[in-house]
Short mmCIF file of C-alpha atoms in Angstrom, two decimals:
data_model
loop_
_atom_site.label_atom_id
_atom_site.label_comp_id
_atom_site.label_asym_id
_atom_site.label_seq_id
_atom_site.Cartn_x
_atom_site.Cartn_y
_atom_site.Cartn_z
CA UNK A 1 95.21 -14.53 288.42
CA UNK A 2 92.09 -12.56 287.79
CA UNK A 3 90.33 -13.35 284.46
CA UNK A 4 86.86 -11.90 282.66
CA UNK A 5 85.51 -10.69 279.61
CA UNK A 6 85.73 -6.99 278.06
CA UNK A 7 82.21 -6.72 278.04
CA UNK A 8 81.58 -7.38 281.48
CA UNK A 9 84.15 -4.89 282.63
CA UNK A 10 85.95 -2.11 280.40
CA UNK A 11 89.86 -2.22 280.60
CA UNK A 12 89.73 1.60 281.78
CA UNK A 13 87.68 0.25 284.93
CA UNK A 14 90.55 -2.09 285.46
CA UNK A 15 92.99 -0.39 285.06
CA UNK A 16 91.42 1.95 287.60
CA UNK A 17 91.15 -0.81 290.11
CA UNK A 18 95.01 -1.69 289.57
CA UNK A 19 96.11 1.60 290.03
CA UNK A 20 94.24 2.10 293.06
CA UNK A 21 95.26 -1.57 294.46
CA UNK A 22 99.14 -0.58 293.34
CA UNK A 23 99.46 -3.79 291.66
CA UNK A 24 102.17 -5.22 289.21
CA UNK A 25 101.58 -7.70 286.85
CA UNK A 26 100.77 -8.38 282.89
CA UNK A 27 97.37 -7.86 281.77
CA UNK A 28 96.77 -9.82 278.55
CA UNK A 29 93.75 -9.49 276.00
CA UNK A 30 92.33 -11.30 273.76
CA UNK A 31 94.13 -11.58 270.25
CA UNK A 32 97.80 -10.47 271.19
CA UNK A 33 97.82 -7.34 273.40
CA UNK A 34 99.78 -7.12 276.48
CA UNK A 35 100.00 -4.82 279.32
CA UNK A 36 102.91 -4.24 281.51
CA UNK A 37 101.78 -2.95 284.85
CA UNK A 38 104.05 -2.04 287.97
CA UNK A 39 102.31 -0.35 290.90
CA UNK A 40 99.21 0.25 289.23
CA UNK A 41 100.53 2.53 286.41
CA UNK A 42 101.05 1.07 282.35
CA UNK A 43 104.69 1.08 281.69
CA UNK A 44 104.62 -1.12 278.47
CA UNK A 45 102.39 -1.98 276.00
CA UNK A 46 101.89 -4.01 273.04
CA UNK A 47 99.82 -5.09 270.65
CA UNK A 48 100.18 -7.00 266.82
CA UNK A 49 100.55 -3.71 265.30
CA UNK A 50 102.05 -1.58 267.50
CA UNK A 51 103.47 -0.57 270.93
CA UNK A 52 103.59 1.95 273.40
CA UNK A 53 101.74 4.51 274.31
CA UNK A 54 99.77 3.95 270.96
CA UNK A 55 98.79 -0.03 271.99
CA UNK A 56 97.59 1.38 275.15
CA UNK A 57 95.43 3.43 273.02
CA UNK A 58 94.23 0.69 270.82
CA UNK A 59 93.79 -1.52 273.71
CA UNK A 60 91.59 0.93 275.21
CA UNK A 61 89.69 0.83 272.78
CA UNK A 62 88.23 -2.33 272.64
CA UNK A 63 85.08 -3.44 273.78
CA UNK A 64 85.16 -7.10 273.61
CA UNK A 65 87.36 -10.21 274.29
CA UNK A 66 88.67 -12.24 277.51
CA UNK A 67 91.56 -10.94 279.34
CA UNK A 68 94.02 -12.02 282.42
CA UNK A 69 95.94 -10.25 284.71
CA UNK A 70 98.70 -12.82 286.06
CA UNK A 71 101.29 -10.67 288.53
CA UNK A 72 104.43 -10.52 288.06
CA UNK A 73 107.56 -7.90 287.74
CA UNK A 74 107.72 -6.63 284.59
CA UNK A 75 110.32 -4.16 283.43
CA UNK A 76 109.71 -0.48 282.65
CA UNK A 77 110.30 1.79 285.34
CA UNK A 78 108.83 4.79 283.92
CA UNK A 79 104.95 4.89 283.40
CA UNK A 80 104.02 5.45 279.70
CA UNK A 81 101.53 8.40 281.29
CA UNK A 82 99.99 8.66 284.17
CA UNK A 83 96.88 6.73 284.62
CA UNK A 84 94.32 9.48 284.55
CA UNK A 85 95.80 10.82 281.15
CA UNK A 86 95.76 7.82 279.49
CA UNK A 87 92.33 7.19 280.34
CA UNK A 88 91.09 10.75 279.15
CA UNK A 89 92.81 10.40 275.62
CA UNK A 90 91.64 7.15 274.95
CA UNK A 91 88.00 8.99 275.65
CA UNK A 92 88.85 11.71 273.36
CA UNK A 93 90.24 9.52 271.11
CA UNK A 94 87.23 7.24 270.54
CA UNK A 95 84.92 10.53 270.50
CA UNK A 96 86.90 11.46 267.62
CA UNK A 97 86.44 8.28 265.60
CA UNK A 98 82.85 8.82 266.13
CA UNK A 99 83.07 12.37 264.85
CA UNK A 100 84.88 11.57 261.90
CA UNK A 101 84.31 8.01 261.01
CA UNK A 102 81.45 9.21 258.54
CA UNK A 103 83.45 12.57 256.97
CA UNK A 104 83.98 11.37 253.24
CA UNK A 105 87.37 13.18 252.15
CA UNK A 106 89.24 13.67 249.08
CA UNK A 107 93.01 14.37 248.90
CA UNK A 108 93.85 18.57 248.44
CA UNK A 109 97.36 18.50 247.57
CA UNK A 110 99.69 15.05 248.05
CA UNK A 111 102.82 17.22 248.05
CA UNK A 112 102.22 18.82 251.46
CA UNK A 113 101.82 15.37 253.45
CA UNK A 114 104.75 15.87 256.01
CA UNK A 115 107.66 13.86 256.28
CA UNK A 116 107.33 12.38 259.40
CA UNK A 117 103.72 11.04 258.77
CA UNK A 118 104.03 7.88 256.75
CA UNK A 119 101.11 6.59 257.94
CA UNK A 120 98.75 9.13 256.22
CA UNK A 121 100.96 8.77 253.37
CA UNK A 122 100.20 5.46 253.35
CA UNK A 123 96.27 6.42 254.04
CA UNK A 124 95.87 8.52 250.53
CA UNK A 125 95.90 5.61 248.10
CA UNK A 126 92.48 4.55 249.69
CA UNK A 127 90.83 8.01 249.73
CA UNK A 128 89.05 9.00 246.87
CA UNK A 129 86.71 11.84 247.54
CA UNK A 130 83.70 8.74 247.77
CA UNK A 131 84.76 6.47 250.78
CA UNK A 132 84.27 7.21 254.26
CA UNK A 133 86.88 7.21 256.37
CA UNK A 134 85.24 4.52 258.11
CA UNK A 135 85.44 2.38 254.78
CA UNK A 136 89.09 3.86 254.36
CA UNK A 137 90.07 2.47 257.63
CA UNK A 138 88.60 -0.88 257.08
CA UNK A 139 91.16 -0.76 253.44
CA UNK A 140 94.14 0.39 255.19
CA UNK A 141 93.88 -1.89 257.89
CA UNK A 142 95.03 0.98 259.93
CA UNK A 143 94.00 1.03 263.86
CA UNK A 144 91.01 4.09 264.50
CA UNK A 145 93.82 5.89 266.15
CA UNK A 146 96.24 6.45 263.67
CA UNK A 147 93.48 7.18 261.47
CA UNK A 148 92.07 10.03 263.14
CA UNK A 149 95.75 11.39 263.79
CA UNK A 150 96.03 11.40 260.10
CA UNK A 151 92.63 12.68 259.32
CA UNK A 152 93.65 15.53 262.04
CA UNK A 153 96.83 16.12 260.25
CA UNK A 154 95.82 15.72 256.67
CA UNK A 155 92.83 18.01 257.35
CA UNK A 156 94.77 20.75 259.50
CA UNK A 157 97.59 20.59 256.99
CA UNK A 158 95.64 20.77 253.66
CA UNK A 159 96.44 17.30 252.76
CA UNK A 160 92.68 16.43 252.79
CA UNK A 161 89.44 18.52 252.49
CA UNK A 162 86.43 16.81 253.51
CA UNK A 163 83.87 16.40 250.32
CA UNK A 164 80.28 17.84 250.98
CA UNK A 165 77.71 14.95 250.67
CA UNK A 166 76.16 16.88 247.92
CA UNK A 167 79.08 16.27 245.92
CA UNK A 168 79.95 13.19 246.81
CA UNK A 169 76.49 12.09 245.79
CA UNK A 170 77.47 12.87 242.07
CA UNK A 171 79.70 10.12 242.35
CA UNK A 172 79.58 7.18 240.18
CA UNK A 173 77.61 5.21 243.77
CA UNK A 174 74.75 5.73 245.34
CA UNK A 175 75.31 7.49 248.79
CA UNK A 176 74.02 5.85 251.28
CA UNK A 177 72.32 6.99 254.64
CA UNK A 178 74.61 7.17 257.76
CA UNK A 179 73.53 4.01 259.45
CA UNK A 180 74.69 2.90 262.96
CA UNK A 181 75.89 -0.47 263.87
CA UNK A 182 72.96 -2.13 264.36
CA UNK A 183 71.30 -0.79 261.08
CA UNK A 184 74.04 -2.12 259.31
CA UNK A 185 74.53 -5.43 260.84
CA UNK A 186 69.85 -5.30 260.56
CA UNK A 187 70.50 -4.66 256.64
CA UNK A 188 73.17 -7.16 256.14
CA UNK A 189 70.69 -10.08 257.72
CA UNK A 190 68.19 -8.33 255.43
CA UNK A 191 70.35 -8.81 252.40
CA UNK A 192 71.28 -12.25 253.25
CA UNK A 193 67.30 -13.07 253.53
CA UNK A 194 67.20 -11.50 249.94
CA UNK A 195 69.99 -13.47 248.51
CA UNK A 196 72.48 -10.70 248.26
CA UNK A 197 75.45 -11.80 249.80
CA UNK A 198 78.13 -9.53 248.71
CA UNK A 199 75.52 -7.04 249.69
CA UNK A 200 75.61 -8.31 253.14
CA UNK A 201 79.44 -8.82 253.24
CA UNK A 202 80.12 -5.22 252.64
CA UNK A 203 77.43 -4.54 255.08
CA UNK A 204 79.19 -6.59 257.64
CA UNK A 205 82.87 -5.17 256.69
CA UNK A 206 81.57 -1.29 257.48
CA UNK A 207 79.71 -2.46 260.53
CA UNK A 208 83.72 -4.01 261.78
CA UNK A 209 84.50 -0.85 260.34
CA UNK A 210 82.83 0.51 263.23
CA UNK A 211 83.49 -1.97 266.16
CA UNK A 212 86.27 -4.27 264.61
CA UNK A 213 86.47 -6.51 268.03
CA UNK A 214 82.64 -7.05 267.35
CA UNK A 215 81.71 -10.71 268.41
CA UNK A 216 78.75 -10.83 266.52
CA UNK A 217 79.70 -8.99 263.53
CA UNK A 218 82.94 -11.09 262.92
CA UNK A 219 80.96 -14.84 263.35
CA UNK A 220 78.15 -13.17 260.90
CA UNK A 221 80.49 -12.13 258.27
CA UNK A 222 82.10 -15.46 258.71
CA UNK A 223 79.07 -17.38 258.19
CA UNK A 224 78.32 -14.89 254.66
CA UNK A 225 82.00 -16.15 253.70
CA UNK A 226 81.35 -19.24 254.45
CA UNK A 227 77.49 -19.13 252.16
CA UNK A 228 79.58 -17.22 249.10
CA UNK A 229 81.92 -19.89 249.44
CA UNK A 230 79.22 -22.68 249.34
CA UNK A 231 77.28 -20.71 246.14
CA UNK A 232 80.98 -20.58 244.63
CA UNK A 233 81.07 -24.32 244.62
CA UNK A 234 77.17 -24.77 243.39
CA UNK A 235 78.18 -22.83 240.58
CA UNK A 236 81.47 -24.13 239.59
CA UNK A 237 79.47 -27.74 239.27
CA UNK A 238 76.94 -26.75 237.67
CA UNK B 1 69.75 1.52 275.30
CA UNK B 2 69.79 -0.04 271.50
CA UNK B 3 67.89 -3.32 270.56
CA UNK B 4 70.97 -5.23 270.08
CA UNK B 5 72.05 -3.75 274.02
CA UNK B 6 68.16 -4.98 274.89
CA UNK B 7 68.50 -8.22 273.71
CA UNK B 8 72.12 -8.76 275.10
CA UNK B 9 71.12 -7.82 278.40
CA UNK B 10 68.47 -10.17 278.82
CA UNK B 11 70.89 -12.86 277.90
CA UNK B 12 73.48 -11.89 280.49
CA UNK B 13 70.16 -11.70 282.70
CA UNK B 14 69.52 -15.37 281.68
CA UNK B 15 73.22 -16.89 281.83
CA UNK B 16 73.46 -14.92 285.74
CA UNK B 17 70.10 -16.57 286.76
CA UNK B 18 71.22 -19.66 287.67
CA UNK B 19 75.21 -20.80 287.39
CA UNK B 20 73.89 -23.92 285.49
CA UNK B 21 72.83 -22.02 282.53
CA UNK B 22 76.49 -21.89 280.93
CA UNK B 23 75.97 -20.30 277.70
CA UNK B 24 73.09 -18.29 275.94
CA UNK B 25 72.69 -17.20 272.51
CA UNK B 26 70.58 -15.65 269.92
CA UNK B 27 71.08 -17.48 266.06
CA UNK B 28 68.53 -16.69 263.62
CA UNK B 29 67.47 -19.24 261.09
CA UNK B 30 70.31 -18.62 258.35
CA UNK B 31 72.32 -19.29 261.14
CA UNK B 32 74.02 -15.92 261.96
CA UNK B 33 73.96 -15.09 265.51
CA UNK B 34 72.12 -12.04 266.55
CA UNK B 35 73.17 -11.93 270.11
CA UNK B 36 75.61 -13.87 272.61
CA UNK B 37 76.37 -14.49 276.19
CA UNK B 38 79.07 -17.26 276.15
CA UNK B 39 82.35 -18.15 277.75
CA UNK B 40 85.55 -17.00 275.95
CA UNK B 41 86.34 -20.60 275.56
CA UNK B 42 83.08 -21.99 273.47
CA UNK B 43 83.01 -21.15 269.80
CA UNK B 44 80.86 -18.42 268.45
CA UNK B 45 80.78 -20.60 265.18
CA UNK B 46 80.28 -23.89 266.26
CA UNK B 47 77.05 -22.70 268.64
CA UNK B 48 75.80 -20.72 265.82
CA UNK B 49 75.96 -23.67 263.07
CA UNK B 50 74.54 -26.60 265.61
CA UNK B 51 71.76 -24.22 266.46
CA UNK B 52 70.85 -23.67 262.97
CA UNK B 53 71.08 -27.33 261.78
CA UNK B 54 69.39 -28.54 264.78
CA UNK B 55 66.50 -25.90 264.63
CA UNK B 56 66.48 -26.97 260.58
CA UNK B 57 65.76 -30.88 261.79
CA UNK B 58 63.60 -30.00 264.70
CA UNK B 59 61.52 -27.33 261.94
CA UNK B 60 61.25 -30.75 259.86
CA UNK B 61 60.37 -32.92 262.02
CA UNK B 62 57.62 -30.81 263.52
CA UNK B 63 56.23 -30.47 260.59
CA UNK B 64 56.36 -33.83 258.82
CA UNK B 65 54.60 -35.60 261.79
CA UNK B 66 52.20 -32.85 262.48
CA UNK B 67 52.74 -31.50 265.52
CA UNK B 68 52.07 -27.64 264.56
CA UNK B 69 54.91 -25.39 264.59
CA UNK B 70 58.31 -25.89 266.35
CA UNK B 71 58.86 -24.43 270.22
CA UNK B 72 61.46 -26.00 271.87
CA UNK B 73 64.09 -29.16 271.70
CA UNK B 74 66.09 -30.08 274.39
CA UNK B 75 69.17 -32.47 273.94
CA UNK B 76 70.89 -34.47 277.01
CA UNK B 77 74.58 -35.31 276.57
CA UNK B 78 76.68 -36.97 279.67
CA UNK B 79 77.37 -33.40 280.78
CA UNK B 80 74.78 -31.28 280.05
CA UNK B 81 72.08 -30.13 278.03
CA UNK B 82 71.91 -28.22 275.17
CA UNK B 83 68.48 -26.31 275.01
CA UNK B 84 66.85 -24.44 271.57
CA UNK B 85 63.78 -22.32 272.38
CA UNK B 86 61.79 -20.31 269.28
CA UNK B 87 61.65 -16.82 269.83
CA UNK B 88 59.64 -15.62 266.97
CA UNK B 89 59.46 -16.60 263.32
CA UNK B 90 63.49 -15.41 262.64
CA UNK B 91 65.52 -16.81 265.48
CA UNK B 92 66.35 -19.31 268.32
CA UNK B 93 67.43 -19.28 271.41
CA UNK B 94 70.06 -21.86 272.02
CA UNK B 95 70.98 -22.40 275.75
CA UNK B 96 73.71 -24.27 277.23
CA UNK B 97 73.74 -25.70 280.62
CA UNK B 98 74.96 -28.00 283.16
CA UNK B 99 74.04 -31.49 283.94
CA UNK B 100 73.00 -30.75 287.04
CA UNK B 101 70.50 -27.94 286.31
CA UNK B 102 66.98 -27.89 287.63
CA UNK B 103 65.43 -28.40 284.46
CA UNK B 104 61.93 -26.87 285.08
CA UNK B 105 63.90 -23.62 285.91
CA UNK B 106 65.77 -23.55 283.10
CA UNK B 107 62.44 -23.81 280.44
CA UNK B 108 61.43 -21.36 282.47
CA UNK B 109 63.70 -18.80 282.41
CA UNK B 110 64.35 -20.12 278.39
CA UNK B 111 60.55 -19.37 277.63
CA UNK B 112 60.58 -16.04 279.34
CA UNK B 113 63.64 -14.77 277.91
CA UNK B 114 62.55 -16.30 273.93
CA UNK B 115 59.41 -14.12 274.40
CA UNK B 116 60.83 -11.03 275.52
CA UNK B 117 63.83 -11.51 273.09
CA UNK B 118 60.61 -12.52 270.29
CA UNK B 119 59.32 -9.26 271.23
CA UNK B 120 62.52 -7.26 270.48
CA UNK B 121 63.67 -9.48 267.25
CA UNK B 122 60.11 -9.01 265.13
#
């Protein structure tokens, strides 16, 4: 059994290894995703939401959490894609996310969303010409990929048309710079010094927003709940 | 290479120094943790609230007997210790390790890292 931690070694770098090595086996991650392996190439995949090709892709994506490989002989004959291909889309894929996690979009025309794409169907009740798609994902509880398939194919289609910042600043909220992780997770400990908690929560939730296997990012929003929750029960005896 | 990337490093750098250093981590005094280098198997919660109630008490007790300002606590259980170092005015570095660690190592490798970590934090 070979065991480690996401952030010591990507999953594409193992999966490299195991396809050079030929080996069989399950590789499981942290928090419910499983890989089926035989002779080094993914033939099965699954994770809470999903399976396939696509939980490769989500898999792939992450950056942190434990994982073993345990060998074994699991079925699947045919490999998902070949190893190479995989490994390239899942780079594309997460270049996309950064490309359009901060595009704020409003919906063109509901009528033309295509059939066979429930999932940005299900997408347009959070858009609202304001959020980000970043804070849209985080709402829809979506994975990044199937949000920037739908943002592709909303977009491309004429479902969506992205919202220039100028107008989206004469919105009812105040736009706010593009921050990076680190600025946002810096301002929510900022907020929290200040008092503002919900401030810092929704600091927190577009920083997951981001990085949602974020160690750090998770505990501190935890420990906000956790000071809300305490405030809620000041008040409520007071 | 980002501050957060900085500061993680040097705690991976700490926790690969010596195999008795088991855990490292960064909490800062509301206790929120800033940065982490610990086994899949010990809480990120649990480190982050002992570190911030134990740097509370240590902050107090520092203070209410005069002995300046708080720089470092050390606690020694059956198997191990449990090590908080001040790095800066924010934040703590809380340190895990085994019961069989060369303890003068350890504070120093825990100093150097708190000040270098200090330097990044403020």
């Amino acid at each position: 059994m070979i065991q480690g931690n996401l952030q010591d070694v990507a999953l594409s770098s193992l999966l490299q290894a195991m396809h050079a090595d030929s080996v069989s086996g399950y590789l499981r991650v942290e928090g419910g995703g499983v890989l089926h392996i035989v002779d080094g190439e993914v033939v099965g995949a699954s994770t809470a939401g999903a399976e396939g090709y696509e939980a490769v892709m989500s898999l792939l994506a992450r950056r942190r959490g434990s994982f073993t490989f345990e060998r074994g002989s699991p079925t699947g004959a045919e490999p998902l894609a070949p190893i190479m291909n995989l490994l390239l889309e899942s780079a594309r894929l997460d270049d996309e996310w950064r490309r359009v996690a901060d595009y704020v979009v409003r919906v063109a025309d509901r009528t033309r969303v295509p059939s066979d794409e429930p999932c940005l169907a299900a997408l347009l009740q959070w858009v609202d010409g304001r959020r980000t798609i970043e804070e849209v994902a985080h709402l829809s509880g979506d994975s990044t990929t199937e949000i920037v398939a739908s943002v592709r194919v909303g977009i491309r289609g004429g479902v969506l048309e992205r919202v220039r910042s100028a107008e989206s600043a004469g919105s009812s909220r105040e736009p706010e710079p593009d921050r990076g992780f680190d600025d946002l997770i810096a301002s929510a400990r900022a907020k929290i010094r200040d008092g503002d908690l919900e401030g810092a929560a929704k600091h927190l939730h577009r920083a997951l927003a981001r990085r949602p296997e974020d160690r750090i990012a998770r505990q501190n929003l935890r420990r906000v709940a956790s000071l809300l929750s305490s405030r809620s029960r000041r008040s409520s005896n007071q | 290479m980002s501050r957060s990337e900085e500061i993680s490093k040097l705690l991976k750098s700490l926790t690969s120094s010596s195999a008795d250093v088991e855990a490292a981590a960064i909490v800062d005094n509301d206790g929120l943790m800033i940065a982490s280098a610990l086994p899949a198997d010990v809480e990120d919660d649990r480190v982050a609230a002992m570190s911030a109630a134990l740097l509370g008490m240590s902050d107090r007790i520092v203070r209410e007997l005069g002995r300046g300002l708080f720089e470092l606590v050390m606690i020694r259980g059956s198997e191990g210790y449990t090590i908080l170092v001040r790095c800066g005015p924010e934040a703590v570095l809380s340190v895990l390790a085994a019961r069989t660690a060369k303890l003068g190592l350890i504070f120093l490798d825990a100093n150097r890292s708190a000040k270098e970590i200090a330097r990044l934090i403020t």
